[in-house]
XYZ file of C-alpha atoms in Angstrom:
719
model
C 62.907 -0.822 46.726
C 62.217 -0.506 43.003
C 58.978 1.316 42.269
C 56.494 -0.228 39.828
C 56.454 0.954 36.245
C 53.448 3.117 35.417
C 51.323 1.019 33.067
C 47.703 1.245 31.888
C 46.796 -1.608 34.246
C 48.430 0.159 37.205
C 46.620 3.381 36.312
C 43.287 1.556 36.092
C 43.904 -0.209 39.413
C 44.154 3.249 40.982
C 40.656 4.146 39.777
C 41.925 6.615 37.180
C 40.547 6.698 33.646
C 42.851 7.226 30.626
C 41.523 10.774 30.267
C 42.252 11.481 33.932
C 45.784 10.152 33.548
C 46.278 12.406 30.512
C 45.178 15.325 32.684
C 47.854 14.391 35.236
C 50.478 14.403 32.475
C 49.305 17.850 31.367
C 49.533 19.178 34.945
C 53.030 17.943 35.809
C 54.529 17.636 32.327
C 56.095 14.237 32.982
C 55.331 10.682 34.052
C 54.328 10.651 37.721
C 56.232 8.669 40.300
C 54.434 5.734 41.883
C 53.812 7.824 45.011
C 52.502 10.709 42.906
C 50.148 8.351 41.089
C 48.840 7.210 44.469
C 48.415 10.823 45.605
C 46.427 11.768 42.500
C 44.344 8.613 42.874
C 43.568 9.517 46.473
C 42.702 13.142 45.752
C 40.720 12.475 42.588
C 38.662 9.443 43.561
C 34.923 9.848 43.931
C 35.041 9.537 47.716
C 37.348 12.546 48.161
C 36.738 14.768 45.131
C 32.957 14.416 44.611
C 33.686 14.635 40.901
C 30.281 13.263 39.842
C 28.251 15.166 42.423
C 29.851 18.599 42.911
C 27.714 20.228 40.234
C 24.533 19.266 42.060
C 25.743 19.642 45.629
C 26.329 23.336 44.918
C 22.579 23.767 44.434
C 21.740 22.753 48.017
C 20.656 25.543 50.396
C 23.458 25.805 52.959
C 23.005 29.194 54.575
C 20.851 30.720 57.291
C 21.200 33.020 60.279
C 21.756 29.953 62.475
C 24.629 28.614 60.307
C 28.173 29.377 61.473
C 29.935 26.974 59.091
C 28.419 25.115 56.168
C 29.854 22.373 53.928
C 33.584 22.306 53.244
C 35.016 21.737 56.700
C 35.225 18.567 58.776
C 31.661 19.164 60.044
C 28.904 21.769 59.941
C 28.362 24.245 62.765
C 25.074 25.792 63.913
C 24.490 28.440 66.583
C 22.394 27.337 69.568
C 22.637 30.596 71.533
C 24.457 31.636 74.694
C 27.814 31.541 72.929
C 27.462 27.835 72.101
C 27.160 25.867 68.897
C 26.431 22.329 67.782
C 28.936 20.686 65.428
C 27.665 17.691 63.433
C 28.022 15.542 60.346
C 26.989 12.202 58.854
C 29.343 10.062 56.795
C 29.316 6.657 55.124
C 31.498 3.610 55.678
C 29.592 1.341 53.321
C 32.203 -0.529 51.322
C 34.519 -1.232 54.298
C 31.588 -2.503 56.363
C 30.564 -5.004 53.700
C 34.116 -6.324 53.399
C 34.883 -6.412 57.150
C 31.696 -5.625 59.125
C 33.110 -5.069 62.606
C 36.099 -2.903 61.734
C 34.289 -1.175 58.873
C 31.501 -0.015 61.156
C 33.797 0.690 64.101
C 36.120 2.922 62.105
C 33.127 4.666 60.569
C 32.121 5.693 64.082
C 35.692 6.684 64.899
C 36.030 8.798 61.788
C 32.855 10.779 62.352
C 33.766 11.426 65.991
C 37.141 12.835 64.866
C 35.389 15.116 62.393
C 33.558 16.641 65.339
C 36.289 17.012 67.951
C 38.803 18.181 65.330
C 36.760 21.382 65.248
C 36.996 21.891 68.995
C 33.695 20.261 69.970
C 33.232 17.560 72.597
C 30.970 14.837 71.131
C 27.671 14.443 73.006
C 25.632 12.168 70.728
C 25.886 9.620 67.934
C 23.421 7.880 65.627
C 23.623 5.422 62.768
C 21.528 4.542 59.749
C 21.975 0.931 58.615
C 20.689 -0.790 55.465
C 21.040 -4.530 54.898
C 19.889 -7.133 52.405
C 16.953 -9.425 52.941
C 17.159 -11.331 56.245
C 17.310 -14.705 54.523
C 20.330 -13.811 52.392
C 23.458 -15.768 53.320
C 25.468 -12.637 54.181
C 22.856 -10.626 56.068
C 23.073 -12.191 59.507
C 26.876 -11.903 59.543
C 26.712 -8.281 58.392
C 24.066 -7.233 60.911
C 25.831 -8.852 63.836
C 29.243 -7.554 62.818
C 28.136 -3.999 62.072
C 26.069 -3.608 65.232
C 28.917 -5.023 67.320
C 31.368 -2.663 65.619
C 29.197 0.411 66.182
C 28.672 -0.528 69.826
C 32.213 -1.684 70.411
C 33.735 1.608 69.286
C 31.089 4.021 70.574
C 30.748 2.344 73.970
C 34.497 2.320 74.591
C 34.922 5.891 73.406
C 32.079 7.010 75.668
C 29.447 8.723 73.549
C 25.721 7.921 73.813
C 23.962 6.367 70.811
C 20.620 8.153 70.852
C 18.914 7.225 67.596
C 19.045 5.814 64.117
C 17.319 3.365 61.823
C 17.714 -0.144 60.409
C 16.152 -1.403 57.196
C 16.233 -4.528 55.052
C 15.711 -4.909 51.310
C 17.036 -7.323 48.673
C 18.618 -4.341 46.886
C 21.256 -4.198 49.651
C 22.186 -7.899 49.410
C 25.541 -7.128 47.823
C 26.238 -3.739 49.385
C 25.128 -2.812 52.884
C 25.042 0.824 54.010
C 26.563 2.080 57.257
C 25.975 5.811 57.774
C 27.390 7.232 61.005
C 26.377 10.543 62.612
C 28.006 12.446 65.455
C 27.360 15.791 67.128
C 29.280 17.814 69.669
C 29.127 21.096 71.565
C 31.668 23.905 71.329
C 31.946 27.561 72.292
C 31.442 29.760 69.251
C 34.660 31.650 69.974
C 36.705 28.444 70.229
C 36.085 26.761 66.880
C 39.061 25.341 64.999
C 39.336 25.197 61.215
C 41.645 23.392 58.810
C 43.160 26.254 56.764
C 46.886 26.552 57.369
C 48.410 30.020 57.806
C 51.928 31.394 58.049
C 55.039 30.329 56.165
C 57.578 28.112 57.909
C 55.100 26.840 60.481
C 55.636 23.296 61.788
C 53.308 20.602 60.442
C 52.720 18.198 63.314
C 51.523 14.592 63.250
C 49.368 13.671 66.252
C 47.888 10.450 67.631
C 48.483 6.829 66.741
C 51.253 5.377 64.594
C 50.889 4.775 60.861
C 50.515 1.217 59.586
C 49.596 -0.465 56.340
C 45.888 -0.859 57.187
C 43.550 1.084 54.948
C 46.050 1.726 52.132
C 43.871 2.523 49.129
C 40.689 2.637 51.202
C 39.280 5.775 49.591
C 39.875 4.386 46.103
C 38.209 1.107 47.077
C 35.220 3.093 48.381
C 34.839 4.703 44.948
C 34.369 1.480 42.977
C 31.752 -1.190 42.466
C 32.110 -4.629 44.002
C 32.671 -7.784 42.006
C 33.908 -11.315 42.691
C 37.290 -9.960 43.883
C 35.700 -8.430 46.965
C 37.593 -10.621 49.429
C 40.875 -9.313 48.004
C 39.931 -5.846 49.228
C 39.969 -6.770 52.921
C 43.420 -5.155 53.551
C 41.965 -1.794 52.485
C 39.768 -1.718 55.607
C 41.107 0.269 58.540
C 41.478 -1.100 62.070
C 40.269 1.073 64.931
C 41.200 1.522 68.587
C 38.522 3.450 70.512
C 40.657 3.799 73.632
C 43.356 5.555 71.619
C 40.682 7.753 70.060
C 39.405 8.727 73.501
C 42.908 9.775 74.522
C 43.333 11.588 71.218
C 40.170 13.586 71.826
C 41.160 14.587 75.340
C 44.669 15.506 74.212
C 43.354 17.466 71.219
C 40.872 19.484 73.270
C 43.539 20.145 75.902
C 45.985 21.168 73.180
C 43.455 23.584 71.698
C 43.130 25.273 75.088
C 46.868 26.083 75.062
C 46.511 28.388 72.052
C 49.149 26.424 70.131
C 46.900 25.299 67.269
C 46.851 27.348 64.048
C 44.872 24.775 62.079
C 43.983 21.128 62.474
C 42.637 18.385 60.234
C 41.514 14.814 60.807
C 43.376 12.154 58.845
C 40.384 10.418 57.349
C 39.958 9.206 53.773
C 43.309 9.180 51.947
C 45.058 9.831 55.276
C 48.157 12.006 55.265
C 47.701 12.960 51.608
C 44.238 14.471 51.873
C 44.768 16.153 55.241
C 48.017 17.857 54.202
C 46.733 18.978 50.808
C 43.470 20.340 52.196
C 45.240 22.297 54.953
C 47.653 23.834 52.484
C 45.071 24.584 49.826
C 42.613 26.285 52.193
C 45.427 28.469 53.495
C 46.915 29.254 50.095
C 50.218 27.646 51.086
C 52.468 24.817 50.073
C 53.436 21.885 52.319
C 56.721 20.020 52.670
C 56.704 16.604 54.396
C 59.603 14.477 55.642
C 58.196 10.965 55.834
C 61.061 9.472 57.827
C 59.700 11.503 60.770
C 56.204 9.952 60.529
C 55.619 7.597 63.506
C 55.340 4.092 62.055
C 54.220 0.850 63.615
C 55.470 -1.380 60.793
C 58.945 -1.771 59.349
C 60.156 -0.646 55.943
C 57.067 1.332 55.050
C 57.338 3.062 51.690
C 56.417 6.638 50.886
C 53.438 5.351 48.901
C 52.156 3.373 51.887
C 52.602 6.236 54.346
C 50.881 8.758 52.090
C 47.883 6.507 51.428
C 47.529 4.700 54.748
C 44.200 5.228 56.476
C 45.358 4.075 59.895
C 42.952 5.449 62.450
C 43.156 7.909 65.357
C 45.495 10.379 63.630
C 45.438 14.154 63.133
C 47.566 16.724 61.335
C 48.137 20.177 62.799
C 49.899 23.418 61.978
C 51.499 24.641 65.198
C 52.680 27.960 66.603
C 56.402 27.187 66.903
C 56.892 29.123 70.129
C 54.416 26.789 71.853
C 55.912 23.530 70.588
C 57.180 22.380 73.978
C 53.853 23.022 75.662
C 51.988 21.218 72.885
C 54.346 18.243 72.940
C 53.940 17.899 76.698
C 50.173 17.483 76.299
C 50.562 14.544 73.921
C 53.339 12.941 75.914
C 51.043 13.065 78.951
C 48.344 11.232 77.006
C 50.868 8.674 75.687
C 50.321 9.650 72.055
C 52.727 10.372 69.238
C 53.660 13.993 68.581
C 56.050 14.462 65.670
C 57.010 17.412 63.503
C 56.815 15.912 60.009
C 57.104 19.000 57.838
C 56.436 22.684 57.412
C 54.319 25.139 55.477
C 56.099 26.792 52.531
C 55.352 29.859 50.426
C 55.609 28.022 47.102
C 52.629 26.267 45.601
C 54.172 22.826 46.085
C 53.322 19.562 47.736
C 56.821 18.272 48.349
C 57.171 14.790 49.851
C 60.621 13.562 50.893
C 61.637 10.193 52.306
C 65.170 9.863 53.657
C 66.160 12.859 51.590
C 64.774 11.446 48.329
C 61.996 13.334 46.539
C 58.993 11.004 46.259
C 56.467 13.593 45.126
C 56.735 17.176 43.921
C 53.379 18.461 42.770
C 51.616 21.827 42.435
C 49.465 21.748 45.581
C 46.648 24.100 44.579
C 46.295 22.376 41.222
C 46.349 18.949 42.839
C 43.510 20.019 45.113
C 41.502 22.183 42.736
C 41.863 20.478 39.370
C 40.172 17.193 40.169
C 37.888 16.207 37.319
C 34.350 17.486 37.589
C 31.789 15.616 35.560
C 28.388 16.674 34.353
C 27.132 13.130 34.101
C 24.310 12.467 31.657
C 21.059 11.830 33.490
C 17.476 11.000 32.754
C 14.530 11.759 35.038
C 12.947 8.777 36.736
C 9.755 7.974 34.812
C 6.489 8.618 36.609
C 5.279 5.370 38.211
C 2.159 3.686 36.908
C -0.889 4.437 39.061
C -1.494 2.018 41.872
C -4.142 -0.542 41.037
C -6.856 -1.175 43.583
C -5.671 -2.680 46.853
C -7.986 -5.227 48.419
C -8.761 -4.301 52.009
C -7.080 -6.281 54.761
C -8.196 -7.321 58.221
C -6.522 -4.421 60.090
C -5.189 -6.604 62.902
C -3.648 -8.976 60.364
C -2.158 -5.983 58.555
C -0.669 -4.641 61.776
C 0.733 -8.051 62.726
C 2.403 -8.325 59.313
C 4.209 -5.043 59.962
C 5.197 -6.000 63.502
C 6.552 -9.339 62.244
C 8.848 -7.649 59.739
C 12.359 -6.692 60.900
C 11.782 -3.421 59.071
C 9.049 -2.352 61.506
C 9.558 -4.577 64.536
C 11.163 -3.086 67.636
C 14.921 -2.555 67.301
C 15.750 -3.198 70.966
C 18.180 -5.953 69.941
C 20.234 -3.268 68.193
C 20.168 -0.305 70.510
C 20.433 -2.307 73.718
C 23.974 -3.145 72.555
C 24.765 0.579 72.598
C 25.498 2.750 75.626
C 22.662 5.265 75.581
C 23.258 7.011 78.911
C 27.017 7.621 79.109
C 27.795 11.251 80.077
C 24.491 11.369 81.964
C 22.665 13.885 79.753
C 20.480 11.625 77.612
C 16.858 12.693 78.027
C 15.280 10.394 75.402
C 16.832 7.094 74.361
C 16.525 5.241 71.024
C 13.279 3.622 70.007
C 11.278 6.746 69.177
C 11.536 9.231 66.332
C 14.160 11.449 67.961
C 16.784 11.068 70.660
C 17.337 13.990 73.030
C 20.504 15.045 74.861
C 20.672 17.880 77.380
C 23.256 20.593 76.798
C 25.162 20.169 80.039
C 24.792 22.975 82.551
C 21.979 24.722 80.652
C 18.199 24.476 80.226
C 18.656 23.593 76.552
C 18.475 20.201 74.902
C 19.245 19.008 71.393
C 17.115 16.508 69.486
C 18.604 14.224 66.811
C 16.989 12.115 64.111
C 17.902 10.230 60.937
C 15.481 9.456 58.122
C 14.915 8.329 54.557
C 12.392 6.022 52.875
C 14.322 4.480 49.953
C 11.287 2.929 48.260
C 9.809 6.437 47.933
C 13.047 7.749 46.430
C 13.213 4.938 43.878
C 9.629 5.535 42.774
C 9.890 9.324 42.747
C 13.280 10.817 43.632
C 12.003 14.381 43.970
C 9.156 13.524 46.334
C 11.321 10.941 48.104
C 14.009 13.541 48.715
C 11.415 15.991 50.029
C 9.907 13.310 52.245
C 13.218 12.393 53.885
C 13.665 16.001 55.026
C 9.989 16.363 55.960
C 10.001 13.240 58.122
C 13.136 14.427 59.908
C 11.370 17.765 60.476
C 8.326 15.985 61.911
C 10.397 13.714 64.146
C 12.060 16.740 65.717
C 8.781 18.636 65.988
C 7.060 15.667 67.634
C 9.332 16.001 70.684
C 8.921 19.783 70.826
C 12.203 20.666 69.110
C 12.621 23.513 66.661
C 14.446 22.073 63.614
C 17.775 23.831 63.039
C 19.715 22.206 60.210
C 20.537 18.979 58.404
C 23.404 16.818 57.195
C 22.984 14.440 54.268
C 24.485 11.109 53.300
C 23.801 10.492 49.619
C 24.040 6.732 48.977
C 23.502 5.762 45.321
C 24.636 3.290 42.685
C 26.840 3.894 39.650
C 26.573 7.557 38.534
C 27.821 6.627 35.069
C 24.370 5.121 34.456
C 22.001 7.956 33.411
C 19.069 6.457 35.312
C 21.110 6.310 38.544
C 22.389 9.851 38.044
C 18.763 10.849 37.470
C 17.860 9.439 40.884
C 20.654 11.488 42.441
C 19.622 14.703 40.684
C 15.952 14.231 41.554
C 16.735 13.557 45.203
C 18.940 16.669 45.378
C 16.119 18.709 43.872
C 13.621 17.402 46.414
C 15.978 17.855 49.347
C 16.753 21.399 48.219
C 13.081 22.325 48.081
C 12.399 20.848 51.500
C 15.342 22.276 53.435
C 14.561 25.735 52.010
C 10.855 25.569 52.852
C 11.436 24.144 56.345
C 14.465 26.336 57.199
C 16.766 23.341 57.730
C 19.859 24.146 55.612
C 22.359 21.425 54.753
C 25.551 22.241 56.680
C 27.608 19.088 56.078
C 27.381 15.736 54.393
C 28.860 12.932 52.379
C 28.320 11.279 49.001
C 28.751 7.534 48.533
C 28.419 6.350 44.941
C 29.127 3.081 43.134
C 27.146 1.125 45.727
C 26.706 -1.776 43.310
C 27.704 -5.396 43.080
C 27.973 -7.108 39.713
C 26.024 -4.228 38.179
C 23.110 -4.338 40.620
C 22.655 -1.122 42.581
C 21.159 -0.376 45.958
C 17.932 1.506 46.444
C 18.663 5.246 46.243
C 19.181 6.142 49.907
C 19.742 9.866 50.605
C 19.832 9.691 54.399
C 18.985 12.912 56.226
C 20.393 13.551 59.705
C 18.746 16.489 61.445
C 19.226 18.493 64.631
C 16.674 20.547 66.544
C 16.768 22.607 69.721
C 14.545 22.577 72.799
C 15.161 25.775 74.759
C 13.655 24.620 78.065
C 12.673 21.255 79.578
C 9.048 22.419 79.716
C 9.046 22.611 75.909
C 9.629 18.858 75.477
C 6.811 16.595 74.333
C 7.966 13.251 75.678
C 5.025 11.951 77.684
C 3.172 8.686 77.297
C -0.484 8.063 76.646
C -2.708 7.049 79.577
C -6.281 5.930 80.138
C -8.751 8.694 79.379
C -6.663 10.387 76.705
C -8.225 11.022 73.342
C -6.319 10.634 70.081
C -6.286 13.232 67.314
C -4.633 13.395 63.906
C -3.222 16.717 62.760
C -3.082 16.917 58.965
C -5.151 15.572 56.104
C -5.729 11.857 55.531
C -6.420 10.716 51.977
C -5.350 7.080 52.328
C -2.251 7.047 50.090
C -1.124 3.416 49.736
C 1.393 3.744 46.891
C 4.858 2.465 47.956
C 3.475 1.927 51.469
C 4.806 -0.417 54.120
C 1.538 -2.341 54.064
C 1.745 -2.820 50.302
C 5.269 -4.215 50.634
C 4.806 -6.418 53.696
C 1.306 -7.811 53.107
C 1.010 -7.839 49.331
C 4.689 -8.042 48.341
C 4.189 -5.117 45.976
C 6.288 -2.012 45.364
C 3.900 -0.087 43.161
C 2.391 3.317 42.698
C 3.810 6.728 43.403
C 5.453 8.009 46.547
C 3.166 10.209 48.649
C 3.118 13.876 47.703
C 4.834 16.168 50.200
C 3.092 19.514 50.673
C 5.899 21.555 52.207
C 3.625 24.450 53.134
C 1.415 22.012 55.052
C 4.474 20.463 56.706
C 5.599 23.882 57.925
C 2.129 24.969 59.058
C 1.330 21.749 60.892
C 4.753 21.584 62.520
C 4.494 25.171 63.726
C 1.084 24.313 65.179
C 2.437 21.345 67.155
C 5.291 23.323 68.666
C 3.149 26.386 69.421
C 0.601 24.280 71.309
C 2.887 21.767 73.006
C 1.497 22.554 76.463
C -1.823 20.968 75.447
C -0.197 17.823 74.003
C 0.689 14.899 76.275
C 2.179 12.582 73.624
C 2.968 13.009 69.937
C 4.408 11.030 67.032
C 4.554 11.697 63.333
C 2.726 9.442 60.881
C 4.978 7.793 58.330
C 5.655 4.095 57.573
C 2.624 2.023 58.469
C 0.407 5.083 58.809
C -2.032 5.601 61.656
C -2.188 1.915 62.611
C 1.521 1.516 63.321
C 1.818 4.927 65.006
C -1.085 4.156 67.365
C 0.337 0.728 68.192
C 3.791 2.187 68.972
C 2.204 4.696 71.356
C 0.283 1.874 73.016
C 3.313 -0.417 73.201
C 5.499 2.222 74.840
C 2.900 2.910 77.580
C 1.548 -0.661 77.695
C -2.069 0.456 77.525
C -4.673 -0.224 74.879
C -5.936 2.130 72.196
C -9.123 2.261 70.165
C -9.269 3.801 66.704
C -12.660 4.480 65.161
C -11.641 3.434 61.629
C -11.050 -0.073 60.352
C -10.652 0.576 56.616
C -7.262 -0.072 55.042
C -6.554 3.357 53.458
C -7.338 5.322 56.632
C -5.333 3.047 58.901
C -2.351 2.246 56.692
C -2.183 5.169 54.256
C 1.078 7.118 54.371
C -0.086 10.657 53.666
C 2.502 13.183 54.807
C 2.415 16.266 57.081
C 0.530 14.339 59.792
C 0.924 13.787 63.527
C -0.903 11.572 66.006
C -1.341 13.347 69.336
C -2.832 12.372 72.695
C -4.333 14.701 75.286
C -7.264 15.101 77.677
C -10.736 15.731 76.294
C -10.693 19.364 77.412
C -7.317 19.924 75.794
C -8.617 18.271 72.625
C -11.464 20.772 72.455
C -9.041 23.670 72.868
C -6.690 22.245 70.253
C -9.504 21.812 67.738
C -10.609 25.421 68.195
C -7.026 26.671 67.885
C -6.444 24.498 64.804
C -9.572 25.802 63.113
C -8.396 29.386 63.648
C -4.973 28.482 62.195
C -6.486 26.600 59.215
C -4.819 23.371 60.412
C -6.731 20.131 59.698
C -7.405 18.138 62.869
C -9.725 15.254 63.670
C -10.478 13.065 66.675
C -9.720 9.459 65.710
C -9.868 7.395 68.907
C -9.213 7.026 72.604
C -6.860 5.371 75.096
C -7.722 2.636 77.600
C -8.056 -1.081 78.199
C -5.638 -3.805 77.192
C -6.427 -4.283 73.527
C -5.671 -2.757 70.160
C -9.043 -2.008 68.590
C -9.554 -0.857 65.012
C -13.271 -0.314 64.460
C -14.856 -3.754 64.776
C -11.548 -5.608 65.058
C -9.444 -6.075 68.174
C -6.580 -8.091 69.646
C -4.642 -8.284 72.915
C -1.931 -5.665 73.151
C 0.311 -8.079 75.077
C 0.352 -10.593 72.218
C 1.093 -7.931 69.605
C 3.790 -6.481 71.861
C 5.486 -9.868 72.032
C 5.534 -10.060 68.233
C 6.899 -6.512 68.029
C 9.688 -7.132 70.553
C 10.880 -10.529 69.299
C 10.647 -10.427 65.503
C 13.843 -8.486 64.846
C 16.093 -10.727 66.902
C 14.421 -13.810 65.432
C 15.373 -12.597 61.967
C 19.010 -11.670 62.565
C 20.380 -12.866 65.923
């Protein structure tokens, strides 16, 4: 087959700028082959190289005594004591999910699960954070149904519980939905596997499913804006098989137990190219590949196609040669491909052969380490104009407006399509701020949450970035968990626009401040840029996934309110309505500043909740919708009425931060108020529990009617 001639159009179609192509010429001193052009495109695209974001990602706090492995590996690793660790990461599959919703979302789940078990951890929990356009948009219903089915279809078949997440709608996502997938697993700290190759002449082994043409160019596609050629990009979306992935996990974990594995790497973005180069580079070695030995499911595949295919359920491993037979037997037993496709070499070369013909011969370390790194021009987001006066609303009407919106209505339609109980260790299912999974065979549990409020980030990236971390911290605290660490998924528009790059920089600054102050270092993550269609970008959406630990079942705060409980708010209420849910849903306004996040208050109030959990029967943080929505959600879960003393709009619907709504007996409330006063923690009694109505001051309505609105509005909008 005659390879294409390298032309400016071909270079541009690979996502490479003229300057980047000139850099390639300087590195290799000649015109690249077609396969080499594809390899550089794969390694240097935004999705794999982080060329627009590396400068700022380096500023994130990533270390702490609890951190075993920070960013740079397949997933982050945090110590949870007793010789165990939690391995977790969040990653985007945005562009593929917009093009082909089911497979895009499904393979996003598959990819994040491989990131976890590649490191020797058995996955125990998954979450997802989903952002769609307005419900009335012609694409939204198809996207929601396809994505949710894809997430459930893959996760349910693989056998991992979906324990949390979030779903939002905004016109800014009309042309570019977001699908952020999170997974976590448990491993022994002395049985962690990394990707750095070691030893010269060691076999490089291909594991898992066969290679096809699906996903060729997927990473490059994920690093570009959408336009009216979007339908032409459908072949770049991978196709997943969760049953093969399940077998791959079991075979991989069994293989690791044999002692045969030197290093191992998931074949994710850019497939064989990225996995081989990263393994060699981290180990300071070269890699030689013989592509005719790669298991293929399609005929006449070219070197270019095999190197750039993103077919799913595949791994690459460096093997101890004396244990080859034992390792092969494991994969034969699980009916998976096991093929020696190359070897490690002492020279700094990435040598790719196909039927004896050299298809690529590149300096490996330079290929990996010389990707362009840009210091993109950026401008700070201007301070928003002050919020003009907001006319007070009938509080019941305000609450109903929130409950009628798919943004704040119950998400049962989504999470009831997911298996929440598989493996039998789920202690708290989706629908609340945090999901909880028991660490099997111990007293410990892990809590998981995912959060960001994009309208805050757009108005004020620094405060919005802080708030995303702070809300994750509160969600973990509200169930009694000590926050441990975070993973981030930075979803933004075109970084070549200074105002978009300014959003990214501001969010990084806010996140950095918050994770440092709250001792929640970033240990893994993902950047997804160019989330634009025809020049219109998404809302800046730096999703924060967070993990916390509960050392003993008695430390959990997972009870429900009951008649006779009193309600208290921990934290200060000023009635901040700027960028609030009420402002958006009732008044159709996105105005004012994001709420200020006092990180010292967040830490103090969170420490207070956890230290006094024995006196707290139920707890939730206050965020979107303020006190009104938090009180309703408590009432709805227990199906018992609540009465709040206030009926003014700022008190009920303000979104001041560092606040919790807690329920307890009257005697416990007295003790908590004394303890809070001694700790300089603001606390106030705001209402009581009982009856069958939601009462806000002089206004009331039947809980049953509001519950019906809450439980049916989401499905009515998207099903």
